[in-house]
PDB file of C-alpha atoms in Angstrom:
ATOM      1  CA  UNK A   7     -11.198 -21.526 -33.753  1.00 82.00           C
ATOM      2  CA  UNK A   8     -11.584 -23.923 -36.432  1.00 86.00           C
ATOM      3  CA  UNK A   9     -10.936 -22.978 -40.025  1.00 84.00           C
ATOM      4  CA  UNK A  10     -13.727 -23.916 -42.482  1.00 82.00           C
ATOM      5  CA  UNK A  11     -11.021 -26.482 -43.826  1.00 81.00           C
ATOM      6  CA  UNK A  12     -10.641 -28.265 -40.658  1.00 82.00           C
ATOM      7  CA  UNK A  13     -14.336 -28.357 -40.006  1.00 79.00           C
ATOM      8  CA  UNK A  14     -15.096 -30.095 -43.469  1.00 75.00           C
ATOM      9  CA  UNK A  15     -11.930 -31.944 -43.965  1.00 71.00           C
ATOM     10  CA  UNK A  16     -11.106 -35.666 -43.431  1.00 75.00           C
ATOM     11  CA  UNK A  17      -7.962 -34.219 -41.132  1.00 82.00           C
ATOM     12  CA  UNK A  18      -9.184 -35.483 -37.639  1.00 87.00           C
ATOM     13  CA  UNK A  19      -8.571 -32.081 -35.044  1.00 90.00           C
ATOM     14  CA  UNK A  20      -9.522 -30.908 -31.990  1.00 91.00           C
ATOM     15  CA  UNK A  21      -8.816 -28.016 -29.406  1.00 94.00           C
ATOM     16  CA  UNK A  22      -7.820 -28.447 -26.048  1.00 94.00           C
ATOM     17  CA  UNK A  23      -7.844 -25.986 -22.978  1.00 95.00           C
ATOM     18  CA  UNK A  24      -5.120 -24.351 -21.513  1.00 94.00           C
ATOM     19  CA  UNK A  25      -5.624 -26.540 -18.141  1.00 92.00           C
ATOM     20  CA  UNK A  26      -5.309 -30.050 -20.480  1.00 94.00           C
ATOM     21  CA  UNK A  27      -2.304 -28.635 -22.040  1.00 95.00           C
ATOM     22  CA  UNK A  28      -0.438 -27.999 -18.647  1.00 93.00           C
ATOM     23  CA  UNK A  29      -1.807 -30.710 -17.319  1.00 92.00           C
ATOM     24  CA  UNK A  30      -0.514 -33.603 -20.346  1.00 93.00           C
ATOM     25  CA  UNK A  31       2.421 -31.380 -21.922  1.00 94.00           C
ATOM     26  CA  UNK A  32       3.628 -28.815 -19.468  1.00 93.00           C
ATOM     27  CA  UNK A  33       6.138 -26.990 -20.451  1.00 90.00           C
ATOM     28  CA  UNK A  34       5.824 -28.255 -23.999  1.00 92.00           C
ATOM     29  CA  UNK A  35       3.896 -26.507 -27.388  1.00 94.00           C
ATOM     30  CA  UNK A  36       0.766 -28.961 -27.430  1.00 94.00           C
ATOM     31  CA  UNK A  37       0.538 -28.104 -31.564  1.00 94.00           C
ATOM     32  CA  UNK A  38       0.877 -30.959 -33.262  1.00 93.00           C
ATOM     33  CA  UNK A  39       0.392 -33.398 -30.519  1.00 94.00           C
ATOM     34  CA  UNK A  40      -2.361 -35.980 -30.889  1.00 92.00           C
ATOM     35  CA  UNK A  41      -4.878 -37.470 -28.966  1.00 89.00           C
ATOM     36  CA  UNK A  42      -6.881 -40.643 -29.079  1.00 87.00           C
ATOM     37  CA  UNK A  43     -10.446 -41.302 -27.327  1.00 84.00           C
ATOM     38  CA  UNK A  44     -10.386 -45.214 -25.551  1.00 83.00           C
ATOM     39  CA  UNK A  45      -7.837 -47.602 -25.513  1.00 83.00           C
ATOM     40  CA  UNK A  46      -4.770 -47.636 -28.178  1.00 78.00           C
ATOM     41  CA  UNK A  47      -6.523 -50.729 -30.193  1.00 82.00           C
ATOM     42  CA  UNK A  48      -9.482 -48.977 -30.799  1.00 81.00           C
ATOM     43  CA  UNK A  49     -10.930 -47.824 -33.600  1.00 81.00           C
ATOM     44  CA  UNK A  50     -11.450 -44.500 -32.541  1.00 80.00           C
ATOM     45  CA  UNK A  51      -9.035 -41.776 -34.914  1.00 84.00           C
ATOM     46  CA  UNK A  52      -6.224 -39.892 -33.775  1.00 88.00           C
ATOM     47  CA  UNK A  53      -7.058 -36.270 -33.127  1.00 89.00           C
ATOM     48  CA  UNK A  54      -4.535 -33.696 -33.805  1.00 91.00           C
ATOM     49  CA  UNK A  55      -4.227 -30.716 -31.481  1.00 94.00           C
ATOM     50  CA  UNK A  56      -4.535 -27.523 -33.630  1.00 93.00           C
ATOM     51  CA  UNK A  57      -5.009 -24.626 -30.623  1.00 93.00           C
ATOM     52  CA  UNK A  58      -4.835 -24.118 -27.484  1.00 95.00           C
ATOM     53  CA  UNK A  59      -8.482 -22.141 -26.050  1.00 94.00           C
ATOM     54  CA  UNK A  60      -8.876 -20.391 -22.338  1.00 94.00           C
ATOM     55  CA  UNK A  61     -10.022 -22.533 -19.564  1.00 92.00           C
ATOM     56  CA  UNK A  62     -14.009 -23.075 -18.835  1.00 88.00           C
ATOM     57  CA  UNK A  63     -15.404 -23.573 -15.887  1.00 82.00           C
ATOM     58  CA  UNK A  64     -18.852 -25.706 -16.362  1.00 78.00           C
ATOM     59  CA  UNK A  65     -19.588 -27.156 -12.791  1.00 75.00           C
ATOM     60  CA  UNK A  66     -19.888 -25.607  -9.367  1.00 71.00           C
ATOM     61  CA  UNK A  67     -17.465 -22.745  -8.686  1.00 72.00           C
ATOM     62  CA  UNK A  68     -16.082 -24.182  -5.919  1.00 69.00           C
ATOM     63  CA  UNK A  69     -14.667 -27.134  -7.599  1.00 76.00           C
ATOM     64  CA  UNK A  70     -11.656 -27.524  -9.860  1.00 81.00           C
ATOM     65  CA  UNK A  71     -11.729 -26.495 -13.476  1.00 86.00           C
ATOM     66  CA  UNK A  72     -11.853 -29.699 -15.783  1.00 89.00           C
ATOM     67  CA  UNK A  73      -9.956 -30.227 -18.987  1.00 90.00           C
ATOM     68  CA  UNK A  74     -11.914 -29.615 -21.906  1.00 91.00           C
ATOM     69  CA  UNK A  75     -11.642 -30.703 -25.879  1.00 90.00           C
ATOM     70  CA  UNK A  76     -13.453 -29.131 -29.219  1.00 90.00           C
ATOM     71  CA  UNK A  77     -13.995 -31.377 -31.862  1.00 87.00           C
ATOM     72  CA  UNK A  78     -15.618 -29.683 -35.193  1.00 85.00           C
ATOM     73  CA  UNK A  79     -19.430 -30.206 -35.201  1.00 79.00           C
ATOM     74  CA  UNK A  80     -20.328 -30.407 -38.541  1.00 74.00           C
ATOM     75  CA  UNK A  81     -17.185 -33.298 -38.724  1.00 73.00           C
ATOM     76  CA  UNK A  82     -18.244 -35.420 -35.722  1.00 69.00           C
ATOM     77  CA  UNK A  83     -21.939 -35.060 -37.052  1.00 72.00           C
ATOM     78  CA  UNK A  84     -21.308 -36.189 -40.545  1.00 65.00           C
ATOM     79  CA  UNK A  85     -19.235 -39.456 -39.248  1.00 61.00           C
ATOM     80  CA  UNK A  86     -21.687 -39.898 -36.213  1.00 56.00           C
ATOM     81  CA  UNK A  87     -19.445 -40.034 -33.724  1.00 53.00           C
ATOM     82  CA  UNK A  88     -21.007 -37.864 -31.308  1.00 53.00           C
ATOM     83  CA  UNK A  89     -23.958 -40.017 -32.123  1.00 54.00           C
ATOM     84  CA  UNK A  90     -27.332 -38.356 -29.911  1.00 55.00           C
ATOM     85  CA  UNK A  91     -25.587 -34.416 -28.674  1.00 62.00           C
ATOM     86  CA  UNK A  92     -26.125 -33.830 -32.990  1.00 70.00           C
ATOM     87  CA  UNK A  93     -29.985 -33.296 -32.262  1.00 73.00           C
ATOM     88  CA  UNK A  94     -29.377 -30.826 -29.846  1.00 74.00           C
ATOM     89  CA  UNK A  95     -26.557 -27.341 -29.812  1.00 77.00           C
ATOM     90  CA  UNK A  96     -26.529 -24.842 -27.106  1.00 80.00           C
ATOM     91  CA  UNK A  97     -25.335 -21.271 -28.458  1.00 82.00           C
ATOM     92  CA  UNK A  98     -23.883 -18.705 -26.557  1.00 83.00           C
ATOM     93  CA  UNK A  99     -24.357 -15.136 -27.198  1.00 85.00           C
ATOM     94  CA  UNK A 100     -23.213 -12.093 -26.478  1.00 85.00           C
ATOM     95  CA  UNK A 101     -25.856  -9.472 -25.648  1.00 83.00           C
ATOM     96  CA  UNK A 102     -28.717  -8.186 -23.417  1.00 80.00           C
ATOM     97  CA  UNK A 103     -31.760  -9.394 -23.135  1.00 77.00           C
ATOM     98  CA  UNK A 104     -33.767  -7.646 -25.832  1.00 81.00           C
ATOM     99  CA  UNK A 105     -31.682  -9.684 -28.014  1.00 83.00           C
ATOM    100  CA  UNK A 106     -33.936 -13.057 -26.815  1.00 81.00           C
ATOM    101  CA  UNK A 107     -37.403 -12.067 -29.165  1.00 83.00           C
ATOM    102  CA  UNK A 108     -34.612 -11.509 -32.115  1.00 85.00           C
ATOM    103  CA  UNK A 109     -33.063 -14.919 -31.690  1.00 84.00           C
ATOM    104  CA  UNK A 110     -36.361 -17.192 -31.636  1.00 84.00           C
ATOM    105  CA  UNK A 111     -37.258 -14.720 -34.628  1.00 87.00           C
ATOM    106  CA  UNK A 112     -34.047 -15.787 -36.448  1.00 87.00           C
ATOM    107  CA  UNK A 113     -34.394 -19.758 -35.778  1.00 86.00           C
ATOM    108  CA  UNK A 114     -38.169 -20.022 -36.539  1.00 89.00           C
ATOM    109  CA  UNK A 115     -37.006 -18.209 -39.801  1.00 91.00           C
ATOM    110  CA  UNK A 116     -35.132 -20.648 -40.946  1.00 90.00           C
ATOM    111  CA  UNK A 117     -37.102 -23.722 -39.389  1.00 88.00           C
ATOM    112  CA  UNK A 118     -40.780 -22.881 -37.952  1.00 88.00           C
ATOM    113  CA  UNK A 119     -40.503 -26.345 -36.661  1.00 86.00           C
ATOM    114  CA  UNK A 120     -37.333 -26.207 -34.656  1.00 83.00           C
ATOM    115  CA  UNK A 121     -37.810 -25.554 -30.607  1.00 82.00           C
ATOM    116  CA  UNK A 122     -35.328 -22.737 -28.675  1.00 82.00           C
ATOM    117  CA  UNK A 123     -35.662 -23.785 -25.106  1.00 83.00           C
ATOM    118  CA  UNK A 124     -33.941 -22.575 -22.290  1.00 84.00           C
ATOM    119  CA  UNK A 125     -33.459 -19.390 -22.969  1.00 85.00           C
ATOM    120  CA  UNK A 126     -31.083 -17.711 -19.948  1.00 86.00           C
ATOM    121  CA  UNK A 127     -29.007 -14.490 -18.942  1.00 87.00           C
ATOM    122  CA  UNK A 128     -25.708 -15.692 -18.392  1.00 85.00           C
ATOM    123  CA  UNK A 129     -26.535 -14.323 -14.617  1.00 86.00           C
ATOM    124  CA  UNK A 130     -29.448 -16.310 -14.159  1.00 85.00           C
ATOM    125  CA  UNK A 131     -26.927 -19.281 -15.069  1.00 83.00           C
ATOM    126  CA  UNK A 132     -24.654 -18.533 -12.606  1.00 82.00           C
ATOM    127  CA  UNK A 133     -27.286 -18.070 -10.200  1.00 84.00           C
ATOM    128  CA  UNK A 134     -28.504 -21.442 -10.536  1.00 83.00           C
ATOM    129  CA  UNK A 135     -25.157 -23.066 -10.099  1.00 79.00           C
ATOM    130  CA  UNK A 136     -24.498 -21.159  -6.676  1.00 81.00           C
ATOM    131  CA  UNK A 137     -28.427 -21.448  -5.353  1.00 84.00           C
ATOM    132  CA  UNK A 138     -27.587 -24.229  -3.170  1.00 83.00           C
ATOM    133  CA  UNK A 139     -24.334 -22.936  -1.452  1.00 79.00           C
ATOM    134  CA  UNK A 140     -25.736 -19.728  -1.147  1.00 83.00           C
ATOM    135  CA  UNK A 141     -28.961 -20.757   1.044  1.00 88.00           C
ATOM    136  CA  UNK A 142     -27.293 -23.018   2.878  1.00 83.00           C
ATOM    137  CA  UNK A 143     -24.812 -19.732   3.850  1.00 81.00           C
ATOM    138  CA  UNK A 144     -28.053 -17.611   4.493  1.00 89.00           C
ATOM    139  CA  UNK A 145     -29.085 -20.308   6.865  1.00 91.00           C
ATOM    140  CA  UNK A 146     -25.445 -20.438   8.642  1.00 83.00           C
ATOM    141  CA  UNK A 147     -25.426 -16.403   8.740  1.00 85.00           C
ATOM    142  CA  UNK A 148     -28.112 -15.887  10.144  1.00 93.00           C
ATOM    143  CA  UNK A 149     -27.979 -18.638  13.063  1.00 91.00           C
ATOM    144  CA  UNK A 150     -24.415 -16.760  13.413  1.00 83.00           C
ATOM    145  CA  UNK A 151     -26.200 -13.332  13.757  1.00 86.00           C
ATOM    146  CA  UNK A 152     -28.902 -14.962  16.305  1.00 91.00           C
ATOM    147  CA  UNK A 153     -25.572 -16.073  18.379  1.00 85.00           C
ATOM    148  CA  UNK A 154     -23.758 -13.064  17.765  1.00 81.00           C
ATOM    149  CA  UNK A 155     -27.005 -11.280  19.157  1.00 84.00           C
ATOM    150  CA  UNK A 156     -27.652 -13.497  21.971  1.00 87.00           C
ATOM    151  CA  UNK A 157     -23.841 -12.981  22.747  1.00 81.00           C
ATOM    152  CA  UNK A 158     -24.147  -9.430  23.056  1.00 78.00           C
ATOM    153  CA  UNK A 159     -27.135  -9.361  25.216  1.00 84.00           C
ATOM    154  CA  UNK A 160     -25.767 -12.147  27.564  1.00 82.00           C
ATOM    155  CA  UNK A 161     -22.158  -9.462  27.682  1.00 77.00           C
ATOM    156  CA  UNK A 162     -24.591  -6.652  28.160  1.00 79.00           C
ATOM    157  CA  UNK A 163     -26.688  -7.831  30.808  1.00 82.00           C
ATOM    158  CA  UNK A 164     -23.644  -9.285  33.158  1.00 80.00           C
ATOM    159  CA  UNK A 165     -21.486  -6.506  32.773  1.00 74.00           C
ATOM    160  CA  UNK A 166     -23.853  -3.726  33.565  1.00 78.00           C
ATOM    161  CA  UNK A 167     -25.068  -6.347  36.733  1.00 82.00           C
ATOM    162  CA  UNK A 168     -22.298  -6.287  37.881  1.00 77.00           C
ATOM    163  CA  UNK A 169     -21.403  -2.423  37.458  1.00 74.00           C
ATOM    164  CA  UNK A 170     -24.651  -1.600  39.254  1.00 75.00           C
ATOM    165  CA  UNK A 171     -23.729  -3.738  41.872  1.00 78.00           C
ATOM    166  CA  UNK A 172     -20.385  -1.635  42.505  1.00 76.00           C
ATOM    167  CA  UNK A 173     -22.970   1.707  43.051  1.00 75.00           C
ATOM    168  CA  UNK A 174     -21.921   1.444  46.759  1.00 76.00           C
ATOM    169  CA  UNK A 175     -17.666   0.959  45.909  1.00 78.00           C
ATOM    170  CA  UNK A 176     -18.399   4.322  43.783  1.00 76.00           C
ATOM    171  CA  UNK A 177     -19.979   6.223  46.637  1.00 76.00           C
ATOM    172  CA  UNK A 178     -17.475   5.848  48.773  1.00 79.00           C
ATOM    173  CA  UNK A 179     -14.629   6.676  45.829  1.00 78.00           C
ATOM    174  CA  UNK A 180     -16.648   9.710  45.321  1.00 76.00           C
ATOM    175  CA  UNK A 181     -17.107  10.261  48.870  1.00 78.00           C
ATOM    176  CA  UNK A 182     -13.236  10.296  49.268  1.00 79.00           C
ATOM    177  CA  UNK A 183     -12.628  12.985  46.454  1.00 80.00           C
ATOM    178  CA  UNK A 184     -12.323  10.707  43.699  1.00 79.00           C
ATOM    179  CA  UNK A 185     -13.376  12.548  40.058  1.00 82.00           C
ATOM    180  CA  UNK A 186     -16.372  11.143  38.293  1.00 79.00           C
ATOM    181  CA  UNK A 187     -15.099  10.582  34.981  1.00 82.00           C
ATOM    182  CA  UNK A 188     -12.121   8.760  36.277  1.00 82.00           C
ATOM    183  CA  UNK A 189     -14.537   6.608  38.394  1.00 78.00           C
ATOM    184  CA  UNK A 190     -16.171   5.979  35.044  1.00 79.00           C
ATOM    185  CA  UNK A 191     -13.024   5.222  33.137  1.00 81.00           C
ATOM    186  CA  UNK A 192     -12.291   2.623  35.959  1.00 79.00           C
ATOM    187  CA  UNK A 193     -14.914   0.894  35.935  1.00 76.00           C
ATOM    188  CA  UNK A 194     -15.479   1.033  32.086  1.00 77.00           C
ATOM    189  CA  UNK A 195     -11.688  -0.362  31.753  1.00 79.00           C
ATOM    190  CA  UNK A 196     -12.256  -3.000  34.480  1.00 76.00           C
ATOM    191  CA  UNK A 197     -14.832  -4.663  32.268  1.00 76.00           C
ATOM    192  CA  UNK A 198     -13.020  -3.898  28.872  1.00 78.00           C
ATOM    193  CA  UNK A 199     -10.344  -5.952  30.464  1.00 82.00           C
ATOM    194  CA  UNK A 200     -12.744  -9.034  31.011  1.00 80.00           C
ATOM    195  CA  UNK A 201     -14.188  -8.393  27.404  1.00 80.00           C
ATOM    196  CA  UNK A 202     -10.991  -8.572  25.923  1.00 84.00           C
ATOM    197  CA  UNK A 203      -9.737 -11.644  27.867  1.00 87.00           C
ATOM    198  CA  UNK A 204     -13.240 -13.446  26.930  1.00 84.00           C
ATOM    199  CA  UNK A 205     -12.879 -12.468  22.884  1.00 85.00           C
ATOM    200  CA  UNK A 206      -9.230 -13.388  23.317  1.00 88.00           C
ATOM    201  CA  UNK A 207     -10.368 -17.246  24.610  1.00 90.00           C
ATOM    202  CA  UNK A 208     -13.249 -17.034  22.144  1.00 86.00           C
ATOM    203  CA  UNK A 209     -10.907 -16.394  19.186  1.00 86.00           C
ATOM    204  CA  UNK A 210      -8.441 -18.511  19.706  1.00 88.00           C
ATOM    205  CA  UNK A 211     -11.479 -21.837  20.107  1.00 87.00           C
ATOM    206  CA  UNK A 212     -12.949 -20.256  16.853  1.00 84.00           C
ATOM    207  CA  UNK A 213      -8.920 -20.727  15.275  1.00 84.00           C
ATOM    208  CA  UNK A 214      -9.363 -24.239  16.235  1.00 84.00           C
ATOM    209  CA  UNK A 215     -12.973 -25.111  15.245  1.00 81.00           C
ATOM    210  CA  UNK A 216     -12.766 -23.349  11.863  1.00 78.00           C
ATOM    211  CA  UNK A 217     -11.827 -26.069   9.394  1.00 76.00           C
ATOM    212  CA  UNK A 218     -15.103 -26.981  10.666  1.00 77.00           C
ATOM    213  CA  UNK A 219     -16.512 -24.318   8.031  1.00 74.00           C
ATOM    214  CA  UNK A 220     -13.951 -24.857   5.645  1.00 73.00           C
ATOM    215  CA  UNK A 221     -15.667 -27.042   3.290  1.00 69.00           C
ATOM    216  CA  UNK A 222     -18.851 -24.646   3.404  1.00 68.00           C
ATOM    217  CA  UNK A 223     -17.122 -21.778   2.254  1.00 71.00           C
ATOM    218  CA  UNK A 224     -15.741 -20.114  -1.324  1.00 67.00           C
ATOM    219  CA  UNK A 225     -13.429 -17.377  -2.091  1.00 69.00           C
ATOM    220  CA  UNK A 226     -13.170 -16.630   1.725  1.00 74.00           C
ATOM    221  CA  UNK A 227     -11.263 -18.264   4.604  1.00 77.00           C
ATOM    222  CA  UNK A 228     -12.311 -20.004   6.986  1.00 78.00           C
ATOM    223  CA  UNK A 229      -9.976 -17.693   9.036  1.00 81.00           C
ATOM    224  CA  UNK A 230     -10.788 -14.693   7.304  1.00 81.00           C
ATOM    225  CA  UNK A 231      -9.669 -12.162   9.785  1.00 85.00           C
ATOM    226  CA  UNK A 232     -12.116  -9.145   8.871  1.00 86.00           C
ATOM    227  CA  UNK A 233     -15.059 -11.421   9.866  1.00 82.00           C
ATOM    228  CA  UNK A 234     -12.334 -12.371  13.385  1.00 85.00           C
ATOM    229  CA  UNK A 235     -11.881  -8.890  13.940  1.00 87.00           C
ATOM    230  CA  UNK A 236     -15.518  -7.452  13.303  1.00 87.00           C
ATOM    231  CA  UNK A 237     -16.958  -9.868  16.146  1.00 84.00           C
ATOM    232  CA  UNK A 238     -14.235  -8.685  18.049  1.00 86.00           C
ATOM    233  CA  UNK A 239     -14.629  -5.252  17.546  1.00 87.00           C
ATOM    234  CA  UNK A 240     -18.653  -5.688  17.800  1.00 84.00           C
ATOM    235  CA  UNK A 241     -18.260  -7.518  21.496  1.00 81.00           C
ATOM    236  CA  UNK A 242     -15.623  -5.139  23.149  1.00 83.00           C
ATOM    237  CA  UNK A 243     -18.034  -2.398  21.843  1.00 84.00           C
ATOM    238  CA  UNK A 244     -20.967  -3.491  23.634  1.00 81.00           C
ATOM    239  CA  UNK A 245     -18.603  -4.370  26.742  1.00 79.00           C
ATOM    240  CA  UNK A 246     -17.600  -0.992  26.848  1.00 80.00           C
ATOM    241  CA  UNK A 247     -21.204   0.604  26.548  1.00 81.00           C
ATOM    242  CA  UNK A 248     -22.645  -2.015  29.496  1.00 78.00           C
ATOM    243  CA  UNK A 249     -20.101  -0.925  31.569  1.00 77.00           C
ATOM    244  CA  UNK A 250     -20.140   2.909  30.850  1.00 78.00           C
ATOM    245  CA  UNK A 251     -23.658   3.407  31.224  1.00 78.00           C
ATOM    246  CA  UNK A 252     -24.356   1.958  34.547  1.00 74.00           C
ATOM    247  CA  UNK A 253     -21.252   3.256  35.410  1.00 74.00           C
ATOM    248  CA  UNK A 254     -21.793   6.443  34.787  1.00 77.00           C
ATOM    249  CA  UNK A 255     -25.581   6.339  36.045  1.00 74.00           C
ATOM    250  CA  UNK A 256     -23.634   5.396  39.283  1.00 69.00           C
ATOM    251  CA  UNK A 257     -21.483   8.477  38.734  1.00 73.00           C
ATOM    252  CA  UNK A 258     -23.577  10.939  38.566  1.00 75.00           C
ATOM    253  CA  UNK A 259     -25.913  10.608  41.734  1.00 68.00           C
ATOM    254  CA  UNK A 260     -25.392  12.022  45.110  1.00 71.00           C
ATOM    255  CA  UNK A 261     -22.473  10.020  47.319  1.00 70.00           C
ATOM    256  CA  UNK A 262     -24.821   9.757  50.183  1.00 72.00           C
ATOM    257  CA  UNK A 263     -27.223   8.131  47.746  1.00 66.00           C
ATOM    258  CA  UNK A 264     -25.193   5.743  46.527  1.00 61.00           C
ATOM    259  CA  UNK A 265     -23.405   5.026  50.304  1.00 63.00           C
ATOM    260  CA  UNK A 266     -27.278   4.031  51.298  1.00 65.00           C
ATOM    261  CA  UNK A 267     -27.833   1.731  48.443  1.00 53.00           C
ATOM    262  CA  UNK A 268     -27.896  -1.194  49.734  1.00 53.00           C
TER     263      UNK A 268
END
């Protein structure tokens, strides 16, 4: 931080962030350097670089940290050079939120006059910045979980069709000796084969179609393959269970029944 010195003195000095000092002397100590707002004819001062502070990120999440300086307030005030921002001075401070009645207690002590507005928990702050992303990802999770659900019904309902339709093809495997359960395993692996060649097609057009997302997305992938292999595992799941149950509904009645089905 500044020393009281630097903060008082006619020595122009600033800060920069770590990201500005890689960025404009990589690879270089940024002490001593100096820095000059506007063109080099203007009559702006030359600022000498005095630390180096940790990066800040003060827009969206999503988007690349900025380079930041720190020029000493009570300086920049007393020349007017930050000419309007002296009226106004955002503190941060560390603490819970008990602390809030203290702090407008401690300002209207010293001015009665002077207004503390917008008071907020550092996770109400970050809250507001990622409002907007995260409704619009409600919105695309839940149409995803409507398809996902209409998916499953649609693999449910024409697998176990289609097992029910083979009631007769089991009769006469049971009829001939053949052992329920394997009758069930065949027919359950039968359609786990078709699941897994339909997730298989469906992953591989979701591979293609998912830089689509890209752009909607932070600190995930748009090929993030837990959320690839959950659907998967999800849709092979309910393959399996619409073709075991009708399967083994088949299974387990009479062979004569089952040879008069249809």
């Amino acid at each position: 931080l500044f020393t009281p010195e630097e903060e008082k003195g006619k020595t122009h000095v600033l800060l920069i962030s770590a990201g500005m000092a890689r960025r404009y002397w990589p690879g270089e100590d940024p002490i001593g350097k100096r820095v000059k707002w506007g063109p080099t004819q203007s009559h702006s001062p030359w600022l000498t670089v005095v630390g180096v502070v940790g990066d800040v990120k003060d827009d969206a999440l999503d988007k690349p940290t900025q380079a930041h300086t720190y020029e000493p307030y009570l300086q920049d005030c007393a020349e007017g050079a930050m000419q309007g921002q002296c009226n106004t001075l955002n503190v941060a401070v560390r603490a819970n939120a008990s602390i809030i009645a203290g702090l407008r207690s401690a300002v209207h002590a010293i001015d009665p006059a002077e207004p503390l507005t917008r008071v907020r928990m550092m996770q109400q702050v970050l809250e507001s910045s990622i409002a907007p992303r995260r409704f619009n990802t409600f919105l695309l999770s839940v149409f995803a979980a409507a398809a996902l659900l209409l998916a499953t019904i649609g693999l449910y309902g024409a697998l176990a069709f289609h097992t029910a339709q083979r009631t007769h093809e089991i009769g006469i495997r049971l009829a001939l000796g053949a052992q329920r359960g394997g009758v069930v395993r065949l027919v359950a692996g039968q359609g786990a084969k078709l699941a897994l060649w339909g997730v298989g097609i469906g992953t591989a057009s979701a591979l293609a179609l998912a830089r689509l997302t890209a752009s909607l997305l932070f600190g995930i992938t748009a090929t993030d393959p837990l959320t690839f292999a959950g659907v998967a595992v999800v849709l092979v799941s309910v393959a399996l269970i619409a073709c075991y149950l009708p399967a083994r509904r088949a299974a387990s009645v009479d062979p004569m029944i089952a040879l008069r089905h249809e």
